[in-house]
Amino acid sequence: MFKLLHFRQIICKMETKSPYFSPKKTRNFVKQQHVSLKASLLRKTSTANGEKSGLSSSTAVPIKSTVPEIKIEQLAPTTSNRKPRQSRKQIKVESSPDRAGPSPTCFPGERTPTKRDLASLVAQSPSKQSARIKIEDKSPLEAEASVKQAKWEPDNWRQILDNIRQMRQMMPAPVDTMGCDQFKDDQTVPAKIRRYHTLVSLMLSSQTKDQVNFECMQRLRKHGLTPENVVATDVAVLEKLIYPVSFYKNKAKFIKQSSQILLDSYDGDIPDTIDGLLKLPGVGKKMAHLCMRSAWNVVTGIGVDTHVHRICNWLQWVPKQTKTPEDTRVALEKWLPFELWEEVNQLLVGFGQTICPATNPYCNECLNATICPAKGKHGIRKTPIKREIKVEELEF
């Protein structure tokens, strides 16, 4: 009886204090062998008692060969402030040589395998190697074609763009006759002055209708729209000349400051780079890209104003809804072919002025009504579109 209690204490200490075992691992190991560790120890104890009492080895309970041998070594007792306990035991488990054991990297009762180097597994994967070989074997043209196929594009965007072209041909818009690029073809003034007129017109066009902007440009030209004359003009006079324009006080100040910079740094001409234009007060990225296209005939980006920003979001020409025109420009340039950058601003601005305004668009007269994602979401105007846009003669 004393020996049985002694072995029970050994089992408890083995499950709680051994550095090689945990209660969970010990139980799992015993379950795998389909035999209780306690029962095996009892059988071994009964066998030893039978030999001492003179019993024959045939009467003793045999022990299965699959049960590992347990060696118990006495360790030196440790001293501590706690209640004195019995000396710790170091348990060593040795499997029988004829038993097929698990891999040496993990414990037999451990369910979770040891972690391996993921990078080495990926490197050794034949599927990854074959995919890498296929990519490397592609020619530059094939690789570029595969990248283009993976590039995001909106649905039916070519059909929508063709329909917008047809509607723009049938219905002219104010931007076609009174836009900021109408001054680049005026042969009555030198080329340097024409480029300056284009820049000033763009600076006035921010949050202003084309009709109002065109009238202000006519008054400025009659007053004398040159950098030297603008610098010599008082700010109050400039404010009266551009009065109907939105933020006319700030714009009058910016135009005069920019004219002084042009005289000091560019000999009265405008910069021919985006960085140079952005350094001028009152000039943003939209104005800079439009100025490069209209004044220098160089396409550097898409000019995105409120019309282009709104229509691109309504047509879902951006992967997700954008909050600013600059975000729309970045998203649009990622997928729209470069050969369309020059005309997309003129097309969408005129389309937004005639058929697709911000409030109550003319969806019933739009050729894209069947495929437009925004049809009916912003109201539908039932009154007919004004087909003719008259440009009144202005008297100053």
Tab-separated table of C-alpha atoms in Angstrom:
chain	number	residue	atom	x	y	z
A	1	MET	CA	0.000	0.000	0.000
A	2	PHE	CA	2.862	2.364	0.800
A	3	LYS	CA	4.484	1.702	-2.559
A	4	LEU	CA	1.210	2.359	-4.394
A	5	LEU	CA	0.891	5.754	-2.724
A	6	HIS	CA	4.529	6.432	-3.498
A	7	PHE	CA	3.986	5.807	-7.225
A	8	ARG	CA	0.902	8.006	-7.230
A	9	GLN	CA	3.007	10.845	-5.860
A	10	ILE	CA	5.574	10.207	-8.576
A	11	ILE	CA	2.861	10.428	-11.246
A	12	CYS	CA	1.538	13.709	-9.867
A	13	LYS	CA	5.002	15.199	-9.708
A	14	MET	CA	5.764	13.951	-13.184
A	15	GLU	CA	2.688	15.712	-14.571
A	16	THR	CA	3.239	18.963	-12.693
A	17	LYS	CA	6.994	19.443	-12.128
A	18	SER	CA	8.728	17.663	-14.966
A	19	PRO	CA	10.304	19.999	-17.579
A	20	TYR	CA	9.558	17.442	-20.316
A	21	PHE	CA	5.914	16.808	-19.577
A	22	SER	CA	2.742	18.777	-19.149
A	23	PRO	CA	-0.553	17.303	-17.962
A	24	LYS	CA	-2.039	17.612	-21.424
A	25	LYS	CA	0.921	15.979	-23.171
A	26	THR	CA	1.050	13.142	-20.644
A	27	ARG	CA	-2.625	12.358	-21.079
A	28	ASN	CA	-2.379	12.436	-24.846
A	29	PHE	CA	0.630	10.153	-24.809
A	30	VAL	CA	-1.098	7.628	-22.593
A	31	LYS	CA	-4.250	7.675	-24.718
A	32	GLN	CA	-2.195	6.967	-27.848
A	33	GLN	CA	-0.802	3.823	-26.265
A	34	HIS	CA	-4.349	2.670	-25.333
A	35	VAL	CA	-3.254	2.015	-21.829
A	36	SER	CA	-3.248	4.007	-18.622
A	37	LEU	CA	0.137	5.012	-17.290
A	38	LYS	CA	-1.104	4.368	-13.805
A	39	ALA	CA	-2.260	0.846	-14.751
A	40	SER	CA	1.111	0.029	-16.284
A	41	LEU	CA	2.892	1.125	-13.125
A	42	LEU	CA	0.530	-0.953	-10.997
A	43	ARG	CA	1.197	-3.990	-13.136
A	44	LYS	CA	4.916	-3.478	-12.822
A	45	THR	CA	4.533	-3.112	-9.065
A	46	SER	CA	2.445	-6.254	-8.785
A	47	THR	CA	5.046	-8.156	-10.801
A	48	ALA	CA	7.822	-7.028	-8.508
A	49	ASN	CA	5.776	-7.972	-5.450
A	50	GLY	CA	5.043	-11.409	-6.925
A	51	GLU	CA	8.725	-12.102	-7.463
A	52	LYS	CA	9.523	-11.143	-3.880
A	53	SER	CA	6.710	-13.262	-2.484
A	54	GLY	CA	7.948	-16.307	-4.393
A	55	LEU	CA	5.332	-16.296	-7.174
A	56	SER	CA	6.302	-17.584	-10.543
A	57	SER	CA	6.817	-15.212	-13.424
A	58	SER	CA	3.923	-16.838	-15.273
A	59	THR	CA	1.411	-15.659	-12.662
A	60	ALA	CA	2.534	-12.039	-12.893
A	61	VAL	CA	0.680	-9.705	-15.179
A	62	PRO	CA	2.695	-9.202	-18.344
A	63	ILE	CA	3.606	-5.709	-19.485
A	64	LYS	CA	3.121	-4.732	-23.118
A	65	SER	CA	6.273	-4.147	-25.032
A	66	THR	CA	4.896	-0.930	-26.510
A	67	VAL	CA	4.915	0.817	-23.110
A	68	PRO	CA	8.080	2.922	-22.737
A	69	GLU	CA	10.446	2.313	-19.881
A	70	ILE	CA	10.488	4.948	-17.186
A	71	LYS	CA	13.745	5.635	-15.433
A	72	ILE	CA	13.651	7.567	-12.200
A	73	GLU	CA	16.787	9.341	-11.035
A	74	GLN	CA	17.147	10.895	-7.638
A	75	LEU	CA	18.031	14.584	-7.664
A	76	ALA	CA	19.513	16.593	-4.872
A	77	PRO	CA	16.859	18.226	-2.696
A	78	THR	CA	16.438	21.992	-3.026
A	79	THR	CA	16.064	24.384	-0.145
A	80	SER	CA	13.564	27.244	-0.241
A	81	ASN	CA	11.323	29.253	2.055
A	82	ARG	CA	8.320	27.153	1.154
A	83	LYS	CA	7.060	24.128	2.986
A	84	PRO	CA	9.549	21.292	2.615
A	85	ARG	CA	8.616	18.849	-0.060
A	86	GLN	CA	9.942	15.563	-1.207
A	87	SER	CA	12.910	15.554	-3.537
A	88	ARG	CA	12.254	16.260	-7.185
A	89	LYS	CA	12.508	13.450	-9.696
A	90	GLN	CA	13.922	13.656	-13.200
A	91	ILE	CA	11.941	11.457	-15.560
A	92	LYS	CA	13.439	10.021	-18.712
A	93	VAL	CA	11.265	8.236	-21.217
A	94	GLU	CA	12.907	5.781	-23.556
A	95	SER	CA	10.916	4.026	-26.216
A	96	SER	CA	11.620	0.459	-27.076
A	97	PRO	CA	13.876	0.082	-30.127
A	98	ASP	CA	11.346	-1.970	-32.112
A	99	ARG	CA	8.638	0.673	-31.698
A	100	ALA	CA	8.265	3.173	-34.523
A	101	GLY	CA	8.411	6.556	-32.820
A	102	PRO	CA	7.542	10.003	-34.036
A	103	SER	CA	9.939	12.431	-35.676
A	104	PRO	CA	12.671	13.756	-33.376
A	105	THR	CA	11.480	17.333	-33.911
A	106	CYS	CA	8.315	16.906	-31.864
A	107	PHE	CA	7.153	15.077	-28.731
A	108	PRO	CA	5.074	11.908	-29.326
A	109	GLY	CA	2.045	13.275	-27.488
A	110	GLU	CA	2.239	16.744	-29.031
A	111	ARG	CA	-0.628	17.442	-31.399
A	112	THR	CA	0.607	20.722	-32.876
A	113	PRO	CA	3.677	20.247	-35.123
A	114	THR	CA	6.716	22.379	-34.687
A	115	LYS	CA	6.827	25.644	-36.671
A	116	ARG	CA	8.947	25.633	-39.763
A	117	ASP	CA	10.514	28.356	-41.819
A	118	LEU	CA	7.785	29.566	-44.148
A	119	ALA	CA	10.264	31.168	-46.498
A	120	SER	CA	12.029	27.842	-47.031
A	121	LEU	CA	8.706	26.112	-47.681
A	122	VAL	CA	7.772	28.708	-50.294
A	123	ALA	CA	11.187	28.453	-51.902
A	124	GLN	CA	10.892	24.662	-52.063
A	125	SER	CA	7.338	24.724	-53.428
A	126	PRO	CA	7.379	23.455	-57.037
A	127	SER	CA	4.229	25.421	-57.912
A	128	LYS	CA	5.852	28.712	-56.835
A	129	GLN	CA	8.984	27.899	-58.792
A	130	SER	CA	7.018	27.087	-61.927
A	131	ALA	CA	4.996	30.302	-61.623
A	132	ARG	CA	8.206	32.309	-61.207
A	133	ILE	CA	9.722	30.644	-64.249
A	134	LYS	CA	6.642	31.409	-66.325
A	135	ILE	CA	6.784	35.102	-65.374
A	136	GLU	CA	10.517	35.375	-66.099
A	137	ASP	CA	10.151	33.660	-69.471
A	138	LYS	CA	7.667	36.300	-70.733
A	139	SER	CA	8.870	38.905	-73.165
A	140	PRO	CA	8.586	42.614	-72.243
A	141	LEU	CA	5.580	43.068	-74.542
A	142	GLU	CA	3.775	40.081	-73.058
A	143	ALA	CA	4.542	41.267	-69.523
A	144	GLU	CA	3.173	44.726	-70.342
A	145	ALA	CA	0.050	43.182	-71.847
A	146	SER	CA	-0.508	41.092	-68.713
A	147	VAL	CA	-0.174	44.213	-66.562
A	148	LYS	CA	-2.715	46.051	-68.703
A	149	GLN	CA	-5.153	43.177	-68.365
A	150	ALA	CA	-4.847	43.310	-64.590
A	151	LYS	CA	-5.381	47.110	-64.553
A	152	TRP	CA	-8.744	48.259	-63.236
A	153	GLU	CA	-11.194	49.734	-65.751
A	154	PRO	CA	-14.843	50.765	-65.349
A	155	ASP	CA	-17.597	48.909	-67.153
A	156	ASN	CA	-18.773	50.149	-70.562
A	157	TRP	CA	-16.547	53.231	-70.373
A	158	ARG	CA	-15.765	53.246	-74.116
A	159	GLN	CA	-19.435	53.090	-75.059
A	160	ILE	CA	-20.237	55.839	-72.556
A	161	LEU	CA	-17.452	58.030	-73.964
A	162	ASP	CA	-18.645	57.518	-77.546
A	163	ASN	CA	-22.191	58.486	-76.541
A	164	ILE	CA	-20.885	61.641	-74.849
A	165	ARG	CA	-19.039	62.567	-78.047
A	166	GLN	CA	-22.258	62.225	-80.056
A	167	MET	CA	-24.253	64.338	-77.602
A	168	ARG	CA	-21.554	67.016	-77.534
A	169	GLN	CA	-21.612	67.276	-81.316
A	170	MET	CA	-25.387	67.737	-81.318
A	171	MET	CA	-25.466	70.223	-78.414
A	172	PRO	CA	-22.682	72.839	-78.132
A	173	ALA	CA	-21.798	74.042	-74.640
A	174	PRO	CA	-20.551	77.409	-73.293
A	175	VAL	CA	-17.067	75.951	-72.883
A	176	ASP	CA	-16.857	75.469	-76.669
A	177	THR	CA	-17.197	79.173	-77.475
A	178	MET	CA	-16.246	80.968	-74.235
A	179	GLY	CA	-13.745	78.612	-72.615
A	180	CYS	CA	-10.287	79.525	-71.372
A	181	ASP	CA	-8.579	78.098	-74.459
A	182	GLN	CA	-10.375	80.455	-76.877
A	183	PHE	CA	-7.596	83.053	-76.639
A	184	LYS	CA	-4.771	80.839	-77.891
A	185	ASP	CA	-5.866	81.222	-81.534
A	186	ASP	CA	-6.112	85.021	-81.534
A	187	GLN	CA	-3.560	86.010	-84.156
A	188	THR	CA	-3.951	89.743	-83.497
A	189	VAL	CA	-1.596	89.594	-80.501
A	190	PRO	CA	1.889	88.047	-80.110
A	191	ALA	CA	2.238	84.440	-78.967
A	192	LYS	CA	3.698	85.472	-75.615
A	193	ILE	CA	0.687	87.693	-74.886
A	194	ARG	CA	-1.712	84.942	-75.983
A	195	ARG	CA	-0.169	82.587	-73.447
A	196	TYR	CA	-0.518	85.276	-70.792
A	197	HIS	CA	-4.212	85.713	-71.671
A	198	THR	CA	-4.729	81.977	-71.296
A	199	LEU	CA	-3.137	82.013	-67.843
A	200	VAL	CA	-5.221	84.963	-66.632
A	201	SER	CA	-8.409	83.400	-67.996
A	202	LEU	CA	-7.677	80.193	-66.100
A	203	MET	CA	-7.014	82.112	-62.889
A	204	LEU	CA	-10.401	83.833	-63.240
A	205	SER	CA	-12.309	80.643	-64.128
A	206	SER	CA	-12.169	79.034	-60.684
A	207	GLN	CA	-15.776	78.555	-59.456
A	208	THR	CA	-17.022	80.936	-62.171
A	209	LYS	CA	-19.268	80.302	-65.163
A	210	ASP	CA	-17.712	80.522	-68.598
A	211	GLN	CA	-20.077	83.320	-69.641
A	212	VAL	CA	-19.027	85.548	-66.723
A	213	ASN	CA	-15.367	84.719	-67.224
A	214	PHE	CA	-15.522	85.558	-70.914
A	215	GLU	CA	-17.061	88.968	-70.223
A	216	CYS	CA	-14.368	89.803	-67.673
A	217	MET	CA	-11.649	88.824	-70.127
A	218	GLN	CA	-13.131	91.118	-72.744
A	219	ARG	CA	-13.047	94.043	-70.307
A	220	LEU	CA	-9.456	93.293	-69.304
A	221	ARG	CA	-8.358	93.070	-72.923
A	222	LYS	CA	-9.988	96.423	-73.676
A	223	HIS	CA	-8.189	97.906	-70.652
A	224	GLY	CA	-4.882	96.442	-71.800
A	225	LEU	CA	-4.091	92.909	-70.694
A	226	THR	CA	-0.299	92.765	-70.596
A	227	PRO	CA	1.977	92.020	-67.619
A	228	GLU	CA	3.378	95.562	-67.663
A	229	ASN	CA	-0.049	97.200	-67.754
A	230	VAL	CA	-1.487	94.932	-65.032
A	231	VAL	CA	1.430	95.702	-62.699
A	232	ALA	CA	0.919	99.434	-63.256
A	233	THR	CA	-2.839	99.194	-62.593
A	234	ASP	CA	-4.164	99.722	-59.102
A	235	VAL	CA	-5.724	96.716	-57.359
A	236	ALA	CA	-9.022	98.565	-56.879
A	237	VAL	CA	-9.303	99.124	-60.636
A	238	LEU	CA	-8.651	95.436	-61.309
A	239	GLU	CA	-11.348	94.496	-58.810
A	240	LYS	CA	-13.905	96.599	-60.680
A	241	LEU	CA	-12.904	95.091	-64.021
A	242	ILE	CA	-13.365	91.487	-62.790
A	243	TYR	CA	-16.120	92.210	-60.270
A	244	PRO	CA	-18.717	89.496	-61.231
A	245	VAL	CA	-16.067	86.772	-60.863
A	246	SER	CA	-16.112	84.725	-57.662
A	247	PHE	CA	-13.498	85.832	-55.099
A	248	TYR	CA	-12.654	88.822	-57.289
A	249	LYS	CA	-10.598	90.579	-54.582
A	250	ASN	CA	-8.232	87.651	-54.081
A	251	LYS	CA	-8.004	87.017	-57.810
A	252	ALA	CA	-7.135	90.654	-58.567
A	253	LYS	CA	-4.329	90.488	-56.020
A	254	PHE	CA	-3.052	87.141	-57.381
A	255	ILE	CA	-3.069	88.344	-60.995
A	256	LYS	CA	-1.016	91.414	-60.118
A	257	GLN	CA	1.502	89.407	-58.077
A	258	SER	CA	1.842	86.769	-60.796
A	259	SER	CA	2.375	89.442	-63.451
A	260	GLN	CA	5.252	90.908	-61.424
A	261	ILE	CA	6.833	87.425	-61.108
A	262	LEU	CA	6.540	86.891	-64.864
A	263	LEU	CA	8.298	90.175	-65.557
A	264	ASP	CA	11.076	89.468	-63.062
A	265	SER	CA	11.761	85.806	-63.835
A	266	TYR	CA	10.350	84.947	-67.282
A	267	ASP	CA	10.680	88.161	-69.317
A	268	GLY	CA	6.918	88.652	-69.419
A	269	ASP	CA	6.198	85.080	-70.611
A	270	ILE	CA	4.613	82.275	-68.591
A	271	PRO	CA	6.534	79.221	-67.268
A	272	ASP	CA	6.655	76.176	-69.534
A	273	THR	CA	6.688	73.604	-66.698
A	274	ILE	CA	4.183	72.416	-64.125
A	275	ASP	CA	6.495	73.306	-61.241
A	276	GLY	CA	6.973	76.821	-62.553
A	277	LEU	CA	3.240	77.398	-62.948
A	278	LEU	CA	2.476	76.061	-59.480
A	279	LYS	CA	4.835	78.621	-57.958
A	280	LEU	CA	2.587	81.437	-59.168
A	281	PRO	CA	0.064	82.624	-56.555
A	282	GLY	CA	-3.491	81.513	-57.262
A	283	VAL	CA	-2.506	78.682	-59.650
A	284	GLY	CA	-3.437	75.100	-58.744
A	285	LYS	CA	-2.794	71.740	-60.368
A	286	LYS	CA	-5.937	71.851	-62.505
A	287	MET	CA	-4.993	75.279	-63.903
A	288	ALA	CA	-1.385	74.196	-64.448
A	289	HIS	CA	-2.320	71.120	-66.522
A	290	LEU	CA	-4.901	73.046	-68.561
A	291	CYS	CA	-2.440	75.889	-69.133
A	292	MET	CA	0.255	73.517	-70.384
A	293	ARG	CA	-2.206	72.022	-72.872
A	294	SER	CA	-3.756	75.296	-74.075
A	295	ALA	CA	-0.741	77.625	-74.004
A	296	TRP	CA	2.172	75.273	-74.765
A	297	ASN	CA	0.271	72.428	-76.500
A	298	VAL	CA	1.820	69.889	-74.108
A	299	VAL	CA	-0.294	67.281	-72.291
A	300	THR	CA	0.995	66.793	-68.757
A	301	GLY	CA	-2.168	65.599	-67.013
A	302	ILE	CA	-5.955	65.748	-66.923
A	303	GLY	CA	-7.588	68.979	-65.842
A	304	VAL	CA	-10.314	68.006	-63.383
A	305	ASP	CA	-12.806	70.667	-62.353
A	306	THR	CA	-16.137	70.342	-60.572
A	307	HIS	CA	-17.906	68.951	-63.660
A	308	VAL	CA	-15.282	66.262	-64.357
A	309	HIS	CA	-15.092	65.388	-60.663
A	310	ARG	CA	-18.865	64.965	-60.363
A	311	ILE	CA	-19.431	63.055	-63.600
A	312	CYS	CA	-16.549	60.625	-63.007
A	313	ASN	CA	-18.035	59.715	-59.634
A	314	TRP	CA	-21.550	59.375	-61.059
A	315	LEU	CA	-20.343	57.148	-63.908
A	316	GLN	CA	-18.149	55.179	-61.464
A	317	TRP	CA	-15.009	55.944	-63.440
A	318	VAL	CA	-13.042	55.777	-60.188
A	319	PRO	CA	-12.503	52.588	-58.135
A	320	LYS	CA	-14.105	54.251	-55.113
A	321	GLN	CA	-15.819	57.564	-54.462
A	322	THR	CA	-13.376	60.481	-54.341
A	323	LYS	CA	-13.764	63.605	-52.240
A	324	THR	CA	-11.631	66.125	-54.123
A	325	PRO	CA	-10.949	66.838	-57.822
A	326	GLU	CA	-7.266	66.083	-57.256
A	327	ASP	CA	-8.120	62.573	-56.019
A	328	THR	CA	-10.288	62.111	-59.102
A	329	ARG	CA	-7.442	63.210	-61.371
A	330	VAL	CA	-5.028	60.698	-59.832
A	331	ALA	CA	-7.561	57.850	-60.088
A	332	LEU	CA	-8.542	58.759	-63.652
A	333	GLU	CA	-4.974	58.935	-64.941
A	334	LYS	CA	-4.262	55.408	-63.661
A	335	TRP	CA	-6.552	53.683	-66.158
A	336	LEU	CA	-7.572	56.173	-68.882
A	337	PRO	CA	-5.355	55.860	-72.003
A	338	PHE	CA	-2.969	58.768	-72.483
A	339	GLU	CA	-4.309	59.623	-75.934
A	340	LEU	CA	-7.658	60.556	-74.340
A	341	TRP	CA	-6.260	62.911	-71.680
A	342	GLU	CA	-6.416	65.936	-73.961
A	343	GLU	CA	-10.090	65.749	-74.892
A	344	VAL	CA	-11.671	64.276	-71.758
A	345	ASN	CA	-11.811	67.623	-69.944
A	346	GLN	CA	-13.525	69.425	-72.834
A	347	LEU	CA	-15.987	66.557	-73.338
A	348	LEU	CA	-17.029	66.142	-69.718
A	349	VAL	CA	-17.183	69.868	-68.933
A	350	GLY	CA	-19.532	70.499	-71.863
A	351	PHE	CA	-21.529	67.397	-71.000
A	352	GLY	CA	-21.947	68.654	-67.448
A	353	GLN	CA	-23.029	72.100	-68.646
A	354	THR	CA	-25.721	70.853	-71.027
A	355	ILE	CA	-27.103	67.384	-70.199
A	356	CYS	CA	-25.667	66.304	-66.852
A	357	PRO	CA	-25.736	69.300	-64.465
A	358	ALA	CA	-25.332	68.919	-60.729
A	359	THR	CA	-29.077	69.172	-59.972
A	360	ASN	CA	-31.811	67.397	-61.919
A	361	PRO	CA	-29.855	66.152	-64.964
A	362	TYR	CA	-31.587	65.466	-68.295
A	363	CYS	CA	-31.485	61.681	-67.985
A	364	ASN	CA	-34.452	61.259	-70.382
A	365	GLU	CA	-32.432	62.802	-73.218
A	366	CYS	CA	-29.091	61.150	-72.408
A	367	LEU	CA	-27.810	58.345	-74.627
A	368	ASN	CA	-26.235	56.685	-71.591
A	369	ALA	CA	-29.514	56.376	-69.677
A	370	THR	CA	-29.649	52.589	-70.019
A	371	ILE	CA	-26.111	51.998	-68.745
A	372	CYS	CA	-25.576	54.955	-66.396
A	373	PRO	CA	-25.120	53.852	-62.755
A	374	ALA	CA	-26.463	57.198	-61.452
A	375	LYS	CA	-29.703	57.407	-63.434
A	376	GLY	CA	-32.547	58.664	-61.226
A	377	LYS	CA	-30.397	59.060	-58.121
A	378	HIS	CA	-30.170	62.848	-58.410
A	379	GLY	CA	-33.570	63.645	-59.863
A	380	ILE	CA	-34.598	63.881	-63.502
A	381	ARG	CA	-35.431	67.146	-65.217
A	382	LYS	CA	-38.415	66.899	-67.583
A	383	THR	CA	-38.134	70.290	-69.288
A	384	PRO	CA	-36.448	70.234	-72.726
A	385	ILE	CA	-32.823	71.246	-73.201
A	386	LYS	CA	-32.037	74.612	-74.736
A	387	ARG	CA	-30.532	73.545	-78.025
A	388	GLU	CA	-29.144	76.934	-79.052
A	389	ILE	CA	-26.618	78.891	-77.030
A	390	LYS	CA	-26.427	82.514	-78.154
A	391	VAL	CA	-23.308	84.528	-77.562
A	392	GLU	CA	-24.490	88.099	-77.064
A	393	GLU	CA	-22.396	90.994	-78.290
A	394	LEU	CA	-20.842	92.700	-75.329
A	395	GLU	CA	-20.556	96.495	-75.050
A	396	PHE	CA	-18.157	98.088	-72.616
